[in-house]
Amino acid sequence: MRILITGATGLIGQEIAKQCLENNYTVNYLTTNRAKIKRTKNYNGFYWNPETQNIDKNCFKNVDAIIHLAGATISKRWTLEYKENIVSSRKNATTLLINALKGESHTIKHVISASAIGVYPDSLSNYYDESYKGKGDSFLNYVVKEWEGSIDDFSKLHIPVCKIRIGLVLSNNGGALPEMIKPIRYGLGSVFGSGKQWQSWIHITDLASLFLYALNYRLIGVYNGVAPNPVTNSELIKTIAKVLQKPLLLPNTPKFIMKTILGEMHSLLYESQRVSSKKIENKGFSFTYNNLKPALENLLKE
């Protein structure tokens, strides 16, 4: 099987590509950096530029499915200009793929795309599953609605689509976890706000495996990419400290302090989404890391 991956050089994309190669799949990947283009027997890079809508169409040759991850990181201060980039990077990348395939003869039978649990509103009490149809008013809710709307346009090409709504990804190679660890290692760790806000997390290995499961079983529709047991922010921070064998001495960090430092992006730390993994489990997917402590022990072992 030959898979085309967008965002293959990012945190999630690297793990998915690794698992694809371990399963003897051939990987084509798209990159905006020509220096990152490699050509080997099973791993081949192709240039694209979603901003200019430029793409090397050779990337589609003999491809069975697309795993679509491309989009600007949300872990950067949300200026008005950058907020526009967060949305446009996702829409432009998707539009480029769709337009490049229009009227072309191709072998693509499936698209599995990243999405995010930011589509679910901030709540301490709700337990969200994929059937939720309510509306949120946050920036991330808007991003996901626009993102998923563009992904749905693959249906115009009669290509089935699966969307994985990703939660807090735990990895020791990047993302949020290394940033959480830094202050805790130096005795400066702190719970954010009340600490009651829910964090729906997933181990990076499980997330990549979930994408491959959706690929192998031709899943269609929306699935939450979160582990079965969400935790509160308080439990998350305290468990990290326990695994690192470090004390938590500081009082909880008030919201206004992080808002001053991070601006609107502070909502990533204080909003609460308790999200269900039952739908993907009911399809037969098994998580290696169901609970937080073993996941952290695996990632933080010396």
mmCIF file of N, CA and C in Angstrom, residues 5-114:
data_model
loop_
_atom_site.group_PDB
_atom_site.id
_atom_site.type_symbol
_atom_site.label_atom_id
_atom_site.label_comp_id
_atom_site.label_asym_id
_atom_site.label_seq_id
_atom_site.Cartn_x
_atom_site.Cartn_y
_atom_site.Cartn_z
ATOM 1 N N ILE A 5 1.290 11.366 2.757
ATOM 2 C CA ILE A 5 1.123 12.067 4.034
ATOM 3 C C ILE A 5 1.469 13.539 3.866
ATOM 4 N N THR A 6 0.554 14.410 4.282
ATOM 5 C CA THR A 6 0.871 15.832 4.389
ATOM 6 C C THR A 6 1.210 16.103 5.853
ATOM 7 N N GLY A 7 2.144 17.003 6.091
ATOM 8 C CA GLY A 7 2.571 17.236 7.470
ATOM 9 C C GLY A 7 3.399 16.088 8.016
ATOM 10 N N ALA A 8 4.057 15.344 7.156
ATOM 11 C CA ALA A 8 4.790 14.145 7.564
ATOM 12 C C ALA A 8 6.022 14.454 8.398
ATOM 13 N N THR A 9 6.536 15.685 8.306
ATOM 14 C CA THR A 9 7.732 16.018 9.071
ATOM 15 C C THR A 9 7.388 16.635 10.421
ATOM 16 N N GLY A 10 6.096 16.774 10.732
ATOM 17 C CA GLY A 10 5.669 17.282 12.026
ATOM 18 C C GLY A 10 5.651 16.191 13.081
ATOM 19 N N LEU A 11 5.259 16.550 14.301
ATOM 20 C CA LEU A 11 5.281 15.633 15.433
ATOM 21 C C LEU A 11 4.463 14.370 15.165
ATOM 22 N N ILE A 12 3.213 14.539 14.777
ATOM 23 C CA ILE A 12 2.331 13.394 14.542
ATOM 24 C C ILE A 12 2.712 12.690 13.248
ATOM 25 N N GLY A 13 3.019 13.467 12.225
ATOM 26 C CA GLY A 13 3.357 12.899 10.923
ATOM 27 C C GLY A 13 4.572 11.994 10.965
ATOM 28 N N GLN A 14 5.571 12.361 11.757
ATOM 29 C CA GLN A 14 6.773 11.533 11.854
ATOM 30 C C GLN A 14 6.447 10.164 12.443
ATOM 31 N N GLU A 15 5.594 10.139 13.468
ATOM 32 C CA GLU A 15 5.237 8.865 14.099
ATOM 33 C C GLU A 15 4.374 8.018 13.170
ATOM 34 N N ILE A 16 3.453 8.661 12.439
ATOM 35 C CA ILE A 16 2.623 7.920 11.489
ATOM 36 C C ILE A 16 3.496 7.341 10.372
ATOM 37 N N ALA A 17 4.404 8.153 9.837
ATOM 38 C CA ALA A 17 5.294 7.669 8.778
ATOM 39 C C ALA A 17 6.139 6.499 9.271
ATOM 40 N N LYS A 18 6.631 6.601 10.503
ATOM 41 C CA LYS A 18 7.427 5.523 11.089
ATOM 42 C C LYS A 18 6.626 4.227 11.156
ATOM 43 N N GLN A 19 5.366 4.321 11.636
ATOM 44 C CA GLN A 19 4.542 3.122 11.748
ATOM 45 C C GLN A 19 4.155 2.578 10.368
ATOM 46 N N CYS A 20 3.953 3.468 9.406
ATOM 47 C CA CYS A 20 3.667 3.017 8.039
ATOM 48 C C CYS A 20 4.828 2.187 7.493
ATOM 49 N N LEU A 21 6.043 2.692 7.680
ATOM 50 C CA LEU A 21 7.226 1.989 7.171
ATOM 51 C C LEU A 21 7.429 0.661 7.900
ATOM 52 N N GLU A 22 7.132 0.636 9.199
ATOM 53 C CA GLU A 22 7.238 -0.610 9.972
ATOM 54 C C GLU A 22 6.247 -1.659 9.472
ATOM 55 N N ASN A 23 5.138 -1.185 8.897
ATOM 56 C CA ASN A 23 4.129 -2.095 8.354
ATOM 57 C C ASN A 23 4.312 -2.349 6.856
ATOM 58 N N ASN A 24 5.480 -1.958 6.367
ATOM 59 C CA ASN A 24 5.849 -2.197 4.965
ATOM 60 C C ASN A 24 4.984 -1.437 3.964
ATOM 61 N N TYR A 25 4.428 -0.289 4.390
ATOM 62 C CA TYR A 25 3.754 0.598 3.453
ATOM 63 C C TYR A 25 4.794 1.514 2.813
ATOM 64 N N THR A 26 4.528 1.936 1.615
ATOM 65 C CA THR A 26 5.364 2.939 0.965
ATOM 66 C C THR A 26 4.777 4.315 1.263
ATOM 67 N N VAL A 27 5.631 5.256 1.650
ATOM 68 C CA VAL A 27 5.182 6.587 2.043
ATOM 69 C C VAL A 27 5.647 7.623 1.036
ATOM 70 N N ASN A 28 4.698 8.364 0.465
ATOM 71 C CA ASN A 28 4.976 9.616 -0.227
ATOM 72 C C ASN A 28 4.647 10.733 0.753
ATOM 73 N N TYR A 29 5.418 11.789 0.753
ATOM 74 C CA TYR A 29 5.085 12.893 1.655
ATOM 75 C C TYR A 29 5.296 14.226 0.949
ATOM 76 N N LEU A 30 4.526 15.200 1.389
ATOM 77 C CA LEU A 30 4.604 16.548 0.832
ATOM 78 C C LEU A 30 5.293 17.470 1.821
ATOM 79 N N THR A 31 6.161 18.331 1.326
ATOM 80 C CA THR A 31 6.861 19.285 2.182
ATOM 81 C C THR A 31 7.008 20.616 1.461
ATOM 82 N N THR A 32 6.996 21.700 2.223
ATOM 83 C CA THR A 32 7.218 23.034 1.656
ATOM 84 C C THR A 32 8.701 23.374 1.628
ATOM 85 N N ASN A 33 9.515 22.491 2.199
ATOM 86 C CA ASN A 33 10.955 22.716 2.281
ATOM 87 C C ASN A 33 11.681 21.752 1.345
ATOM 88 N N ARG A 34 12.194 22.262 0.262
ATOM 89 C CA ARG A 34 12.849 21.392 -0.727
ATOM 90 C C ARG A 34 14.035 20.635 -0.127
ATOM 91 N N ALA A 35 14.655 21.202 0.913
ATOM 92 C CA ALA A 35 15.797 20.539 1.547
ATOM 93 C C ALA A 35 15.380 19.264 2.280
ATOM 94 N N LYS A 36 14.082 19.138 2.567
ATOM 95 C CA LYS A 36 13.596 17.951 3.279
ATOM 96 C C LYS A 36 13.107 16.847 2.332
ATOM 97 N N ILE A 37 13.288 17.054 1.038
ATOM 98 C CA ILE A 37 12.868 16.042 0.066
ATOM 99 C C ILE A 37 13.923 14.939 -0.016
ATOM 100 N N LYS A 38 13.492 13.725 0.313
ATOM 101 C CA LYS A 38 14.353 12.550 0.219
ATOM 102 C C LYS A 38 13.711 11.556 -0.731
ATOM 103 N N ARG A 39 14.514 10.739 -1.346
ATOM 104 C CA ARG A 39 14.002 9.705 -2.235
ATOM 105 C C ARG A 39 14.684 8.382 -1.908
ATOM 106 N N THR A 40 13.937 7.474 -1.301
ATOM 107 C CA THR A 40 14.436 6.136 -1.029
ATOM 108 C C THR A 40 13.421 5.145 -1.591
ATOM 109 N N LYS A 41 13.641 3.880 -1.332
ATOM 110 C CA LYS A 41 12.762 2.854 -1.881
ATOM 111 C C LYS A 41 11.327 3.028 -1.387
ATOM 112 N N ASN A 42 11.150 3.310 -0.095
ATOM 113 C CA ASN A 42 9.802 3.345 0.496
ATOM 114 C C ASN A 42 9.409 4.696 1.075
ATOM 115 N N TYR A 43 10.260 5.720 0.891
ATOM 116 C CA TYR A 43 9.980 7.020 1.516
ATOM 117 C C TYR A 43 10.397 8.117 0.548
ATOM 118 N N ASN A 44 9.397 8.768 -0.056
ATOM 119 C CA ASN A 44 9.677 9.711 -1.146
ATOM 120 C C ASN A 44 8.993 11.049 -0.921
ATOM 121 N N GLY A 45 9.793 12.112 -0.982
ATOM 122 C CA GLY A 45 9.271 13.447 -0.754
ATOM 123 C C GLY A 45 8.934 14.179 -2.046
ATOM 124 N N PHE A 46 7.938 15.063 -1.944
ATOM 125 C CA PHE A 46 7.506 15.881 -3.082
ATOM 126 C C PHE A 46 7.223 17.297 -2.578
ATOM 127 N N TYR A 47 7.492 18.259 -3.435
ATOM 128 C CA TYR A 47 7.314 19.670 -3.051
ATOM 129 C C TYR A 47 5.881 20.120 -3.260
ATOM 130 N N TRP A 48 5.412 20.946 -2.296
ATOM 131 C CA TRP A 48 4.156 21.660 -2.491
ATOM 132 C C TRP A 48 4.220 22.996 -1.761
ATOM 133 N N ASN A 49 3.356 23.911 -2.136
ATOM 134 C CA ASN A 49 3.252 25.200 -1.460
ATOM 135 C C ASN A 49 1.785 25.613 -1.448
ATOM 136 N N PRO A 50 1.066 25.309 -0.360
ATOM 137 C CA PRO A 50 -0.361 25.638 -0.307
ATOM 138 C C PRO A 50 -0.667 27.121 -0.475
ATOM 139 N N GLU A 51 0.264 27.990 -0.067
ATOM 140 C CA GLU A 51 0.026 29.437 -0.200
ATOM 141 C C GLU A 51 -0.072 29.845 -1.657
ATOM 142 N N THR A 52 0.781 29.265 -2.489
ATOM 143 C CA THR A 52 0.773 29.601 -3.924
ATOM 144 C C THR A 52 -0.017 28.587 -4.749
ATOM 145 N N GLN A 53 -0.570 27.575 -4.050
ATOM 146 C CA GLN A 53 -1.346 26.504 -4.700
ATOM 147 C C GLN A 53 -0.510 25.763 -5.750
ATOM 148 N N ASN A 54 0.733 25.489 -5.361
ATOM 149 C CA ASN A 54 1.660 24.769 -6.224
ATOM 150 C C ASN A 54 1.916 23.374 -5.649
ATOM 151 N N ILE A 55 1.869 22.341 -6.486
ATOM 152 C CA ILE A 55 2.090 20.979 -6.007
ATOM 153 C C ILE A 55 2.673 20.113 -7.130
ATOM 154 N N ASP A 56 3.585 19.225 -6.753
ATOM 155 C CA ASP A 56 4.119 18.242 -7.689
ATOM 156 C C ASP A 56 3.125 17.075 -7.756
ATOM 157 N N LYS A 57 2.385 16.991 -8.840
ATOM 158 C CA LYS A 57 1.321 15.983 -8.948
ATOM 159 C C LYS A 57 1.852 14.551 -9.011
ATOM 160 N N ASN A 58 3.147 14.395 -9.170
ATOM 161 C CA ASN A 58 3.720 13.049 -9.127
ATOM 162 C C ASN A 58 3.525 12.396 -7.753
ATOM 163 N N CYS A 59 3.226 13.237 -6.750
ATOM 164 C CA CYS A 59 3.024 12.709 -5.400
ATOM 165 C C CYS A 59 1.833 11.756 -5.333
ATOM 166 N N PHE A 60 0.881 11.890 -6.271
ATOM 167 C CA PHE A 60 -0.339 11.081 -6.251
ATOM 168 C C PHE A 60 -0.186 9.726 -6.956
ATOM 169 N N LYS A 61 0.919 9.526 -7.648
ATOM 170 C CA LYS A 61 1.066 8.321 -8.474
ATOM 171 C C LYS A 61 1.006 7.040 -7.635
ATOM 172 N N ASN A 62 0.047 6.189 -7.971
ATOM 173 C CA ASN A 62 -0.135 4.880 -7.319
ATOM 174 C C ASN A 62 -0.463 4.967 -5.833
ATOM 175 N N VAL A 63 -0.943 6.128 -5.392
ATOM 176 C CA VAL A 63 -1.295 6.306 -3.975
ATOM 177 C C VAL A 63 -2.690 5.740 -3.708
ATOM 178 N N ASP A 64 -2.805 4.974 -2.618
ATOM 179 C CA ASP A 64 -4.085 4.369 -2.240
ATOM 180 C C ASP A 64 -4.896 5.250 -1.300
ATOM 181 N N ALA A 65 -4.200 6.024 -0.440
ATOM 182 C CA ALA A 65 -4.905 6.850 0.544
ATOM 183 C C ALA A 65 -4.042 8.044 0.931
ATOM 184 N N ILE A 66 -4.713 9.093 1.400
ATOM 185 C CA ILE A 66 -4.035 10.294 1.891
ATOM 186 C C ILE A 66 -4.270 10.418 3.387
ATOM 187 N N ILE A 67 -3.197 10.623 4.138
ATOM 188 C CA ILE A 67 -3.297 11.010 5.543
ATOM 189 C C ILE A 67 -2.918 12.485 5.603
ATOM 190 N N HIS A 68 -3.898 13.309 5.948
ATOM 191 C CA HIS A 68 -3.783 14.764 5.798
ATOM 192 C C HIS A 68 -3.664 15.429 7.163
ATOM 193 N N LEU A 69 -2.453 15.960 7.436
ATOM 194 C CA LEU A 69 -2.157 16.535 8.755
ATOM 195 C C LEU A 69 -1.742 18.000 8.691
ATOM 196 N N ALA A 70 -1.551 18.535 7.498
ATOM 197 C CA ALA A 70 -0.907 19.840 7.341
ATOM 198 C C ALA A 70 -1.739 20.976 7.926
ATOM 199 N N GLY A 71 -1.043 21.904 8.580
ATOM 200 C CA GLY A 71 -1.678 23.099 9.128
ATOM 201 C C GLY A 71 -0.727 23.789 10.089
ATOM 202 N N ALA A 72 -0.792 25.101 10.165
ATOM 203 C CA ALA A 72 0.090 25.865 11.054
ATOM 204 C C ALA A 72 -0.179 25.506 12.515
ATOM 205 N N THR A 73 0.880 25.450 13.317
ATOM 206 C CA THR A 73 0.727 25.110 14.724
ATOM 207 C C THR A 73 -0.156 26.121 15.456
ATOM 208 N N ILE A 74 -0.913 25.630 16.447
ATOM 209 C CA ILE A 74 -1.709 26.550 17.264
ATOM 210 C C ILE A 74 -0.919 26.970 18.501
ATOM 211 N N SER A 75 0.285 26.381 18.684
ATOM 212 C CA SER A 75 1.104 26.684 19.862
ATOM 213 C C SER A 75 2.035 27.863 19.583
ATOM 214 N N LYS A 76 1.441 28.954 19.166
ATOM 215 C CA LYS A 76 2.171 30.178 18.879
ATOM 216 C C LYS A 76 1.213 31.326 19.149
ATOM 217 N N ARG A 77 1.717 32.446 19.638
ATOM 218 C CA ARG A 77 0.844 33.539 20.077
ATOM 219 C C ARG A 77 -0.151 33.921 18.986
ATOM 220 N N TRP A 78 -1.422 34.030 19.362
ATOM 221 C CA TRP A 78 -2.499 34.248 18.399
ATOM 222 C C TRP A 78 -2.704 35.737 18.105
ATOM 223 N N THR A 79 -1.805 36.306 17.346
ATOM 224 C CA THR A 79 -2.057 37.646 16.834
ATOM 225 C C THR A 79 -3.175 37.547 15.791
ATOM 226 N N LEU A 80 -3.734 38.668 15.423
ATOM 227 C CA LEU A 80 -4.799 38.662 14.416
ATOM 228 C C LEU A 80 -4.291 38.056 13.116
ATOM 229 N N GLU A 81 -3.070 38.405 12.737
ATOM 230 C CA GLU A 81 -2.479 37.883 11.503
ATOM 231 C C GLU A 81 -2.256 36.373 11.600
ATOM 232 N N TYR A 82 -1.753 35.925 12.779
ATOM 233 C CA TYR A 82 -1.460 34.499 12.899
ATOM 234 C C TYR A 82 -2.740 33.668 12.993
ATOM 235 N N LYS A 83 -3.777 34.226 13.584
ATOM 236 C CA LYS A 83 -5.062 33.515 13.622
ATOM 237 C C LYS A 83 -5.561 33.261 12.201
ATOM 238 N N GLU A 84 -5.400 34.234 11.339
ATOM 239 C CA GLU A 84 -5.782 34.051 9.939
ATOM 240 C C GLU A 84 -4.954 32.949 9.295
ATOM 241 N N ASN A 85 -3.671 32.864 9.684
ATOM 242 C CA ASN A 85 -2.782 31.841 9.138
ATOM 243 C C ASN A 85 -3.182 30.444 9.613
ATOM 244 N N ILE A 86 -3.607 30.332 10.864
ATOM 245 C CA ILE A 86 -4.043 29.041 11.403
ATOM 246 C C ILE A 86 -5.191 28.488 10.566
ATOM 247 N N VAL A 87 -6.141 29.341 10.236
ATOM 248 C CA VAL A 87 -7.297 28.905 9.454
ATOM 249 C C VAL A 87 -6.912 28.686 7.991
ATOM 250 N N SER A 88 -6.248 29.668 7.392
ATOM 251 C CA SER A 88 -5.961 29.597 5.952
ATOM 252 C C SER A 88 -5.002 28.464 5.618
ATOM 253 N N SER A 89 -4.063 28.157 6.504
ATOM 254 C CA SER A 89 -3.108 27.084 6.219
ATOM 255 C C SER A 89 -3.830 25.750 6.064
ATOM 256 N N ARG A 90 -4.856 25.533 6.873
ATOM 257 C CA ARG A 90 -5.614 24.284 6.796
ATOM 258 C C ARG A 90 -6.509 24.255 5.562
ATOM 259 N N LYS A 91 -7.190 25.350 5.318
ATOM 260 C CA LYS A 91 -8.103 25.403 4.175
ATOM 261 C C LYS A 91 -7.332 25.386 2.852
ATOM 262 N N ASN A 92 -6.236 26.148 2.789
ATOM 263 C CA ASN A 92 -5.465 26.214 1.542
ATOM 264 C C ASN A 92 -4.839 24.868 1.189
ATOM 265 N N ALA A 93 -4.323 24.159 2.219
ATOM 266 C CA ALA A 93 -3.707 22.857 1.970
ATOM 267 C C ALA A 93 -4.730 21.863 1.434
ATOM 268 N N THR A 94 -5.934 21.887 2.028
ATOM 269 C CA THR A 94 -6.991 20.967 1.594
ATOM 270 C C THR A 94 -7.479 21.319 0.201
ATOM 271 N N THR A 95 -7.669 22.607 -0.039
ATOM 272 C CA THR A 95 -8.113 23.062 -1.359
ATOM 273 C C THR A 95 -7.118 22.670 -2.446
ATOM 274 N N LEU A 96 -5.826 22.786 -2.143
ATOM 275 C CA LEU A 96 -4.800 22.434 -3.122
ATOM 276 C C LEU A 96 -4.882 20.955 -3.487
ATOM 277 N N LEU A 97 -5.028 20.092 -2.492
ATOM 278 C CA LEU A 97 -5.134 18.653 -2.769
ATOM 279 C C LEU A 97 -6.351 18.353 -3.644
ATOM 280 N N ILE A 98 -7.484 18.943 -3.271
ATOM 281 C CA ILE A 98 -8.734 18.684 -4.005
ATOM 282 C C ILE A 98 -8.637 19.193 -5.441
ATOM 283 N N ASN A 99 -8.162 20.424 -5.600
ATOM 284 C CA ASN A 99 -8.052 21.003 -6.945
ATOM 285 C C ASN A 99 -7.067 20.233 -7.813
ATOM 286 N N ALA A 100 -5.987 19.735 -7.190
ATOM 287 C CA ALA A 100 -4.983 18.989 -7.951
ATOM 288 C C ALA A 100 -5.530 17.647 -8.439
ATOM 289 N N LEU A 101 -6.495 17.103 -7.716
ATOM 290 C CA LEU A 101 -7.064 15.807 -8.091
ATOM 291 C C LEU A 101 -8.240 15.924 -9.057
ATOM 292 N N LYS A 102 -8.843 17.112 -9.119
ATOM 293 C CA LYS A 102 -10.012 17.304 -9.988
ATOM 294 C C LYS A 102 -9.656 17.005 -11.446
ATOM 295 N N GLY A 103 -10.467 16.187 -12.063
ATOM 296 C CA GLY A 103 -10.268 15.880 -13.469
ATOM 297 C C GLY A 103 -9.079 14.990 -13.762
ATOM 298 N N GLU A 104 -8.382 14.556 -12.685
ATOM 299 C CA GLU A 104 -7.219 13.699 -12.878
ATOM 300 C C GLU A 104 -7.608 12.235 -12.674
ATOM 301 N N SER A 105 -6.929 11.368 -13.360
ATOM 302 C CA SER A 105 -7.072 9.934 -13.113
ATOM 303 C C SER A 105 -6.186 9.590 -11.916
ATOM 304 N N HIS A 106 -6.772 8.994 -10.874
ATOM 305 C CA HIS A 106 -5.983 8.686 -9.678
ATOM 306 C C HIS A 106 -6.491 7.390 -9.046
ATOM 307 N N THR A 107 -5.727 6.899 -8.072
ATOM 308 C CA THR A 107 -6.035 5.621 -7.422
ATOM 309 C C THR A 107 -6.440 5.795 -5.961
ATOM 310 N N ILE A 108 -6.675 7.035 -5.525
ATOM 311 C CA ILE A 108 -6.942 7.324 -4.116
ATOM 312 C C ILE A 108 -8.366 6.920 -3.740
ATOM 313 N N LYS A 109 -8.459 6.091 -2.713
ATOM 314 C CA LYS A 109 -9.743 5.539 -2.293
ATOM 315 C C LYS A 109 -10.193 6.023 -0.919
ATOM 316 N N HIS A 110 -9.343 6.805 -0.234
ATOM 317 C CA HIS A 110 -9.660 7.132 1.157
ATOM 318 C C HIS A 110 -8.824 8.333 1.594
ATOM 319 N N VAL A 111 -9.419 9.220 2.385
ATOM 320 C CA VAL A 111 -8.686 10.320 3.014
ATOM 321 C C VAL A 111 -8.929 10.250 4.522
ATOM 322 N N ILE A 112 -7.837 10.232 5.299
ATOM 323 C CA ILE A 112 -7.945 10.316 6.759
ATOM 324 C C ILE A 112 -7.301 11.630 7.152
ATOM 325 N N SER A 113 -8.087 12.521 7.751
ATOM 326 C CA SER A 113 -7.601 13.863 8.048
ATOM 327 C C SER A 113 -7.574 14.136 9.548
ATOM 328 N N ALA A 114 -6.585 14.898 9.960
ATOM 329 C CA ALA A 114 -6.558 15.403 11.323
ATOM 330 C C ALA A 114 -7.648 16.446 11.503
#
